[in-house]
Amino acid sequence: MADFEVRFNTTQLLAAADAAWVDANAILGREFQKRVTSNMWAWPSTPSPRDIVDQGQLRDSYTPQAITPVVFEHAWNTEYAMAVHEGAVYKDGEGNAVRGMTARPWVRVTLRDFKFADAYAKLAQAEMERRTRGL
Amino acid sequence: MTNAELMTALTALLSSQLGTYTLPAGTTVPAIYNGEPPSDWVAAGVEVRVDPAPEYANEPLHAHTLVAHETPVRVVAHGSGSAATVVDRICQRFETSNPVFVPPSEALGILAQYTLRIRSR
């Protein structure tokens, strides 16, 4: 009786995982930007709550990039991005008055609320099933 | 740990690193404040601002969820002193989140500072 053998095409499976990783990060990027553009942030003046879009520079500076097959970078390339996210103490006017700017941590809030691992797992499963169909 | 207890612990821990507030009358006090200091107090050196409003972090465990109490702290550099050294001392003494550096900007008036959250359960 012949031996029974199962061979897995690991290249196919890894390619599926790589594709799902990029797709999951694209969804994560949209979730990040949703929290930049949504009226969810308390403001000391009306209207409140409001978004954190002023002239649109921060929102438009968002740059997603796959660095390696396992590293994906989400960046907002403005000088003040970190100050908006973490809040900041800054000098106003003549440089003497010091004011505080409230934190708007859109990345931290997204990572708390959006189940990235679940999204990636579902996408990876679907992609693997699609690529291995007929085995 | 209550906010008052944390303030006492931080003041003692950082006594040799803290800068000063100069009050309108000319007196100076250590540059550590619970909340936003009065606008007419002038900070010099390293300033520590402790947020009186706590945050809560849910950490999923095997059979339940742990709710950790987090106090946001901001360490601001006003010229002299080392904000990084102050951050290091806080991290060595307490359980904290990863400190985040907010880079300065001359054009926008943003001062160099760190933010972190001190955890307690």
Short mmCIF file of C-alpha atoms in Angstrom, two decimals:
data_model
loop_
_atom_site.label_atom_id
_atom_site.label_comp_id
_atom_site.label_asym_id
_atom_site.label_seq_id
_atom_site.Cartn_x
_atom_site.Cartn_y
_atom_site.Cartn_z
CA MET A 1 0.00 0.00 0.00
CA ALA A 2 1.42 3.36 -0.96
CA ASP A 3 2.36 5.82 1.79
CA PHE A 4 0.05 8.80 2.19
CA GLU A 5 1.85 12.12 1.90
CA VAL A 6 0.69 15.71 2.32
CA ARG A 7 2.82 18.52 1.05
CA PHE A 8 2.21 22.14 1.98
CA ASN A 9 3.28 24.84 -0.39
CA THR A 10 4.80 27.13 2.24
CA THR A 11 5.61 29.74 -0.39
CA GLN A 12 1.93 29.97 -1.22
CA LEU A 13 0.93 30.20 2.43
CA LEU A 14 3.52 32.84 3.27
CA ALA A 15 2.50 34.87 0.22
CA ALA A 16 -1.07 34.76 1.50
CA ALA A 17 0.07 35.99 4.93
CA ASP A 18 2.09 38.80 3.31
CA ALA A 19 -0.86 39.95 1.21
CA ALA A 20 -3.17 39.89 4.21
CA TRP A 21 -0.62 41.91 6.23
CA VAL A 22 -0.67 44.71 3.68
CA ASP A 23 -4.47 44.67 3.45
CA ALA A 24 -4.88 44.69 7.23
CA ASN A 25 -2.55 47.67 7.51
CA ALA A 26 -4.51 49.49 4.81
CA ILE A 27 -7.64 49.02 6.91
CA LEU A 28 -5.74 50.16 10.03
CA GLY A 29 -4.62 53.27 8.17
CA ARG A 30 -8.21 54.12 7.32
CA GLU A 31 -9.16 53.61 10.96
CA PHE A 32 -6.39 56.01 12.04
CA GLN A 33 -7.55 58.67 9.61
CA LYS A 34 -11.17 58.17 10.66
CA ARG A 35 -10.25 59.29 14.14
CA VAL A 36 -8.45 62.34 12.77
CA THR A 37 -11.48 63.42 10.75
CA SER A 38 -14.28 62.43 13.15
CA ASN A 39 -16.00 64.84 15.52
CA MET A 40 -14.96 62.96 18.63
CA TRP A 41 -12.50 65.27 20.40
CA ALA A 42 -13.59 67.56 23.23
CA TRP A 43 -12.69 71.18 22.59
CA PRO A 44 -12.70 74.12 25.04
CA SER A 45 -14.64 76.27 22.55
CA THR A 46 -17.59 75.49 20.28
CA PRO A 47 -18.06 73.46 18.27
CA SER A 48 -17.26 70.57 20.56
CA PRO A 49 -16.70 67.72 20.05
CA ARG A 50 -14.91 68.29 16.77
CA ASP A 51 -12.27 66.71 14.57
CA ILE A 52 -8.56 67.52 14.63
CA VAL A 53 -8.46 68.83 11.06
CA ASP A 54 -7.48 72.48 10.88
CA GLN A 55 -5.94 73.29 7.52
CA GLY A 56 -5.65 69.62 6.59
CA GLN A 57 -1.85 69.41 6.72
CA LEU A 58 -1.76 66.76 9.44
CA ARG A 59 -4.46 64.66 7.79
CA ASP A 60 -2.85 64.96 4.36
CA SER A 61 0.63 64.15 5.68
CA TYR A 62 -0.35 60.56 6.45
CA THR A 63 2.11 58.24 4.71
CA PRO A 64 1.62 54.46 4.86
CA GLN A 65 4.59 52.37 3.77
CA ALA A 66 5.52 48.69 3.76
CA ILE A 67 9.12 48.79 4.95
CA THR A 68 9.73 45.03 4.83
CA PRO A 69 7.32 42.08 4.42
CA VAL A 70 6.82 42.11 8.19
CA VAL A 71 7.17 45.83 9.04
CA PHE A 72 4.57 48.39 8.03
CA GLU A 73 5.00 52.06 8.89
CA HIS A 74 2.19 54.55 9.46
CA ALA A 75 3.59 58.08 9.60
CA TRP A 76 2.28 61.62 9.80
CA ASN A 77 5.12 63.77 8.55
CA THR A 78 4.49 67.20 10.00
CA GLU A 79 6.63 69.08 12.49
CA TYR A 80 3.79 69.22 15.02
CA ALA A 81 2.26 65.74 14.62
CA MET A 82 3.69 64.40 17.87
CA ALA A 83 2.67 67.59 19.72
CA VAL A 84 -0.93 67.19 18.53
CA HIS A 85 -0.96 63.49 19.46
CA GLU A 86 0.63 63.80 22.91
CA GLY A 87 -0.39 67.35 23.72
CA ALA A 88 2.31 69.91 24.35
CA VAL A 89 3.46 72.82 26.44
CA TYR A 90 4.37 75.67 24.12
CA LYS A 91 5.37 79.31 24.20
CA ASP A 92 2.77 81.69 22.90
CA GLY A 93 3.14 85.10 21.31
CA GLU A 94 6.26 86.92 22.51
CA GLY A 95 7.70 83.69 23.83
CA ASN A 96 6.95 84.34 27.48
CA ALA A 97 3.46 82.98 28.03
CA VAL A 98 3.45 79.21 28.29
CA ARG A 99 0.29 77.36 27.35
CA GLY A 100 -0.78 73.75 27.32
CA MET A 101 -2.33 71.99 24.30
CA THR A 102 -4.56 69.01 25.05
CA ALA A 103 -3.50 65.62 23.71
CA ARG A 104 -5.46 64.15 20.78
CA PRO A 105 -4.00 60.60 20.73
CA TRP A 106 -5.69 59.34 17.58
CA VAL A 107 -3.21 56.45 17.14
CA ARG A 108 -3.51 55.19 20.72
CA VAL A 109 -7.31 55.42 20.62
CA THR A 110 -7.43 53.50 17.33
CA LEU A 111 -5.14 50.74 18.62
CA ARG A 112 -7.31 50.48 21.72
CA ASP A 113 -10.59 50.29 19.80
CA PHE A 114 -9.74 48.51 16.55
CA LYS A 115 -8.93 44.80 16.82
CA PHE A 116 -6.06 44.70 14.35
CA ALA A 117 -5.04 41.13 15.18
CA ASP A 118 -8.58 39.87 14.51
CA ALA A 119 -8.77 41.75 11.20
CA TYR A 120 -5.41 40.37 10.09
CA ALA A 121 -6.35 36.82 11.08
CA LYS A 122 -9.61 36.96 9.10
CA LEU A 123 -7.92 38.40 6.04
CA ALA A 124 -5.08 35.87 6.24
CA GLN A 125 -7.51 32.97 6.55
CA ALA A 126 -9.54 34.15 3.57
CA GLU A 127 -6.41 34.69 1.48
CA MET A 128 -4.97 31.28 2.33
CA GLU A 129 -8.25 29.58 1.46
CA ARG A 130 -8.37 31.43 -1.84
CA ARG A 131 -4.81 30.50 -2.77
CA THR A 132 -4.95 26.89 -1.69
CA ARG A 133 -8.34 26.12 -3.21
CA GLY A 134 -8.25 22.81 -5.08
CA LEU A 135 -5.55 21.21 -2.94
CA MET B 1 -1.75 55.43 44.89
CA THR B 2 -3.64 58.72 45.17
CA ASN B 3 -2.63 61.78 43.23
CA ALA B 4 -1.43 63.47 46.41
CA GLU B 5 0.73 60.45 47.31
CA LEU B 6 2.20 60.43 43.81
CA MET B 7 3.00 64.14 44.00
CA THR B 8 4.79 63.62 47.33
CA ALA B 9 6.75 60.66 45.97
CA LEU B 10 7.75 62.49 42.78
CA THR B 11 8.79 65.64 44.64
CA ALA B 12 11.07 63.62 46.90
CA LEU B 13 12.43 61.48 44.04
CA LEU B 14 13.23 64.41 41.75
CA SER B 15 14.24 67.04 44.32
CA SER B 16 17.77 67.50 42.91
CA GLN B 17 16.68 67.49 39.24
CA LEU B 18 13.62 69.74 39.29
CA GLY B 19 13.76 73.29 38.04
CA THR B 20 11.85 76.12 39.67
CA TYR B 21 8.68 78.15 39.35
CA THR B 22 9.12 81.85 40.04
CA LEU B 23 5.91 83.25 41.45
CA PRO B 24 4.71 86.81 40.78
CA ALA B 25 5.95 87.91 44.22
CA GLY B 26 9.45 86.70 43.38
CA THR B 27 9.54 83.55 45.50
CA THR B 28 10.56 80.25 43.93
CA VAL B 29 9.16 76.77 44.42
CA PRO B 30 10.10 73.41 42.84
CA ALA B 31 8.77 73.07 39.31
CA ILE B 32 6.30 70.27 39.88
CA TYR B 33 2.56 70.86 39.68
CA ASN B 34 -0.64 68.86 39.90
CA GLY B 35 -2.51 70.07 36.81
CA GLU B 36 -1.83 73.30 34.90
CA PRO B 37 0.25 75.81 36.89
CA PRO B 38 -1.01 79.39 37.10
CA SER B 39 -0.19 81.30 33.92
CA ASP B 40 1.84 83.91 35.80
CA TRP B 41 4.28 81.38 37.26
CA VAL B 42 7.50 81.27 35.22
CA ALA B 43 9.21 77.89 34.88
CA ALA B 44 12.96 77.40 34.54
CA GLY B 45 14.91 74.15 34.21
CA VAL B 46 12.96 70.89 34.15
CA GLU B 47 9.25 71.09 34.94
CA VAL B 48 6.99 68.14 35.83
CA ARG B 49 3.22 68.39 35.33
CA VAL B 50 1.05 65.64 36.79
CA ASP B 51 -2.43 65.24 35.33
CA PRO B 52 -4.99 65.09 38.15
CA ALA B 53 -7.45 63.19 35.93
CA PRO B 54 -6.48 59.49 35.86
CA GLU B 55 -6.82 57.22 32.88
CA TYR B 56 -7.69 53.57 33.03
CA ALA B 57 -6.18 50.80 30.93
CA ASN B 58 -7.87 47.43 30.53
CA GLU B 59 -5.42 44.56 30.34
CA PRO B 60 -7.00 41.27 29.29
CA LEU B 61 -5.77 38.39 31.45
CA HIS B 62 -6.42 34.67 31.26
CA ALA B 63 -9.75 34.60 33.06
CA HIS B 64 -10.59 38.26 33.61
CA THR B 65 -9.52 41.83 32.94
CA LEU B 66 -7.18 43.91 35.03
CA VAL B 67 -8.00 47.60 35.20
CA ALA B 68 -4.81 49.57 35.71
CA HIS B 69 -4.88 53.14 36.94
CA GLU B 70 -2.63 55.43 34.90
CA THR B 71 -1.57 58.97 35.74
CA PRO B 72 -0.33 61.03 32.78
CA VAL B 73 2.87 62.95 33.53
CA ARG B 74 4.61 65.53 31.36
CA VAL B 75 8.29 66.47 31.75
CA VAL B 76 9.12 69.78 30.06
CA ALA B 77 12.55 71.25 29.37
CA HIS B 78 12.79 75.01 29.95
CA GLY B 79 16.40 75.60 29.02
CA SER B 80 18.71 74.08 31.64
CA GLY B 81 18.61 70.65 33.25
CA SER B 82 18.01 67.25 31.68
CA ALA B 83 14.43 66.18 31.07
CA ALA B 84 15.74 62.78 29.92
CA THR B 85 17.39 62.21 33.32
CA VAL B 86 14.14 63.05 35.09
CA VAL B 87 12.25 60.64 32.85
CA ASP B 88 14.81 57.91 33.54
CA ARG B 89 14.46 58.36 37.31
CA ILE B 90 10.66 58.17 37.09
CA CYS B 91 10.84 55.00 34.97
CA GLN B 92 13.31 53.39 37.38
CA ARG B 93 11.11 54.09 40.37
CA PHE B 94 7.61 53.44 38.97
CA GLU B 95 5.96 51.16 36.44
CA THR B 96 5.31 53.40 33.43
CA SER B 97 4.27 53.37 29.82
CA ASN B 98 6.99 53.92 27.23
CA PRO B 99 7.99 57.60 27.43
CA VAL B 100 7.21 59.53 24.27
CA PHE B 101 9.37 62.46 23.17
CA VAL B 102 7.68 65.52 21.70
CA PRO B 103 10.36 67.27 19.64
CA PRO B 104 10.73 71.04 20.03
CA SER B 105 9.86 73.52 17.33
CA GLU B 106 11.23 77.05 17.41
CA ALA B 107 8.81 78.16 14.73
CA LEU B 108 5.76 76.84 16.56
CA GLY B 109 7.02 77.54 20.09
CA ILE B 110 6.78 73.89 21.13
CA LEU B 111 9.13 73.06 24.01
CA ALA B 112 11.04 69.79 24.18
CA GLN B 113 9.13 67.45 26.49
CA TYR B 114 8.32 63.87 27.34
CA THR B 115 4.97 62.31 28.13
CA LEU B 116 4.48 59.06 30.01
CA ARG B 117 1.87 57.41 32.21
CA ILE B 118 2.65 56.10 35.69
CA ARG B 119 0.76 52.88 36.37
CA SER B 120 -0.63 51.63 39.63
CA ARG B 121 -3.08 48.84 40.46
#
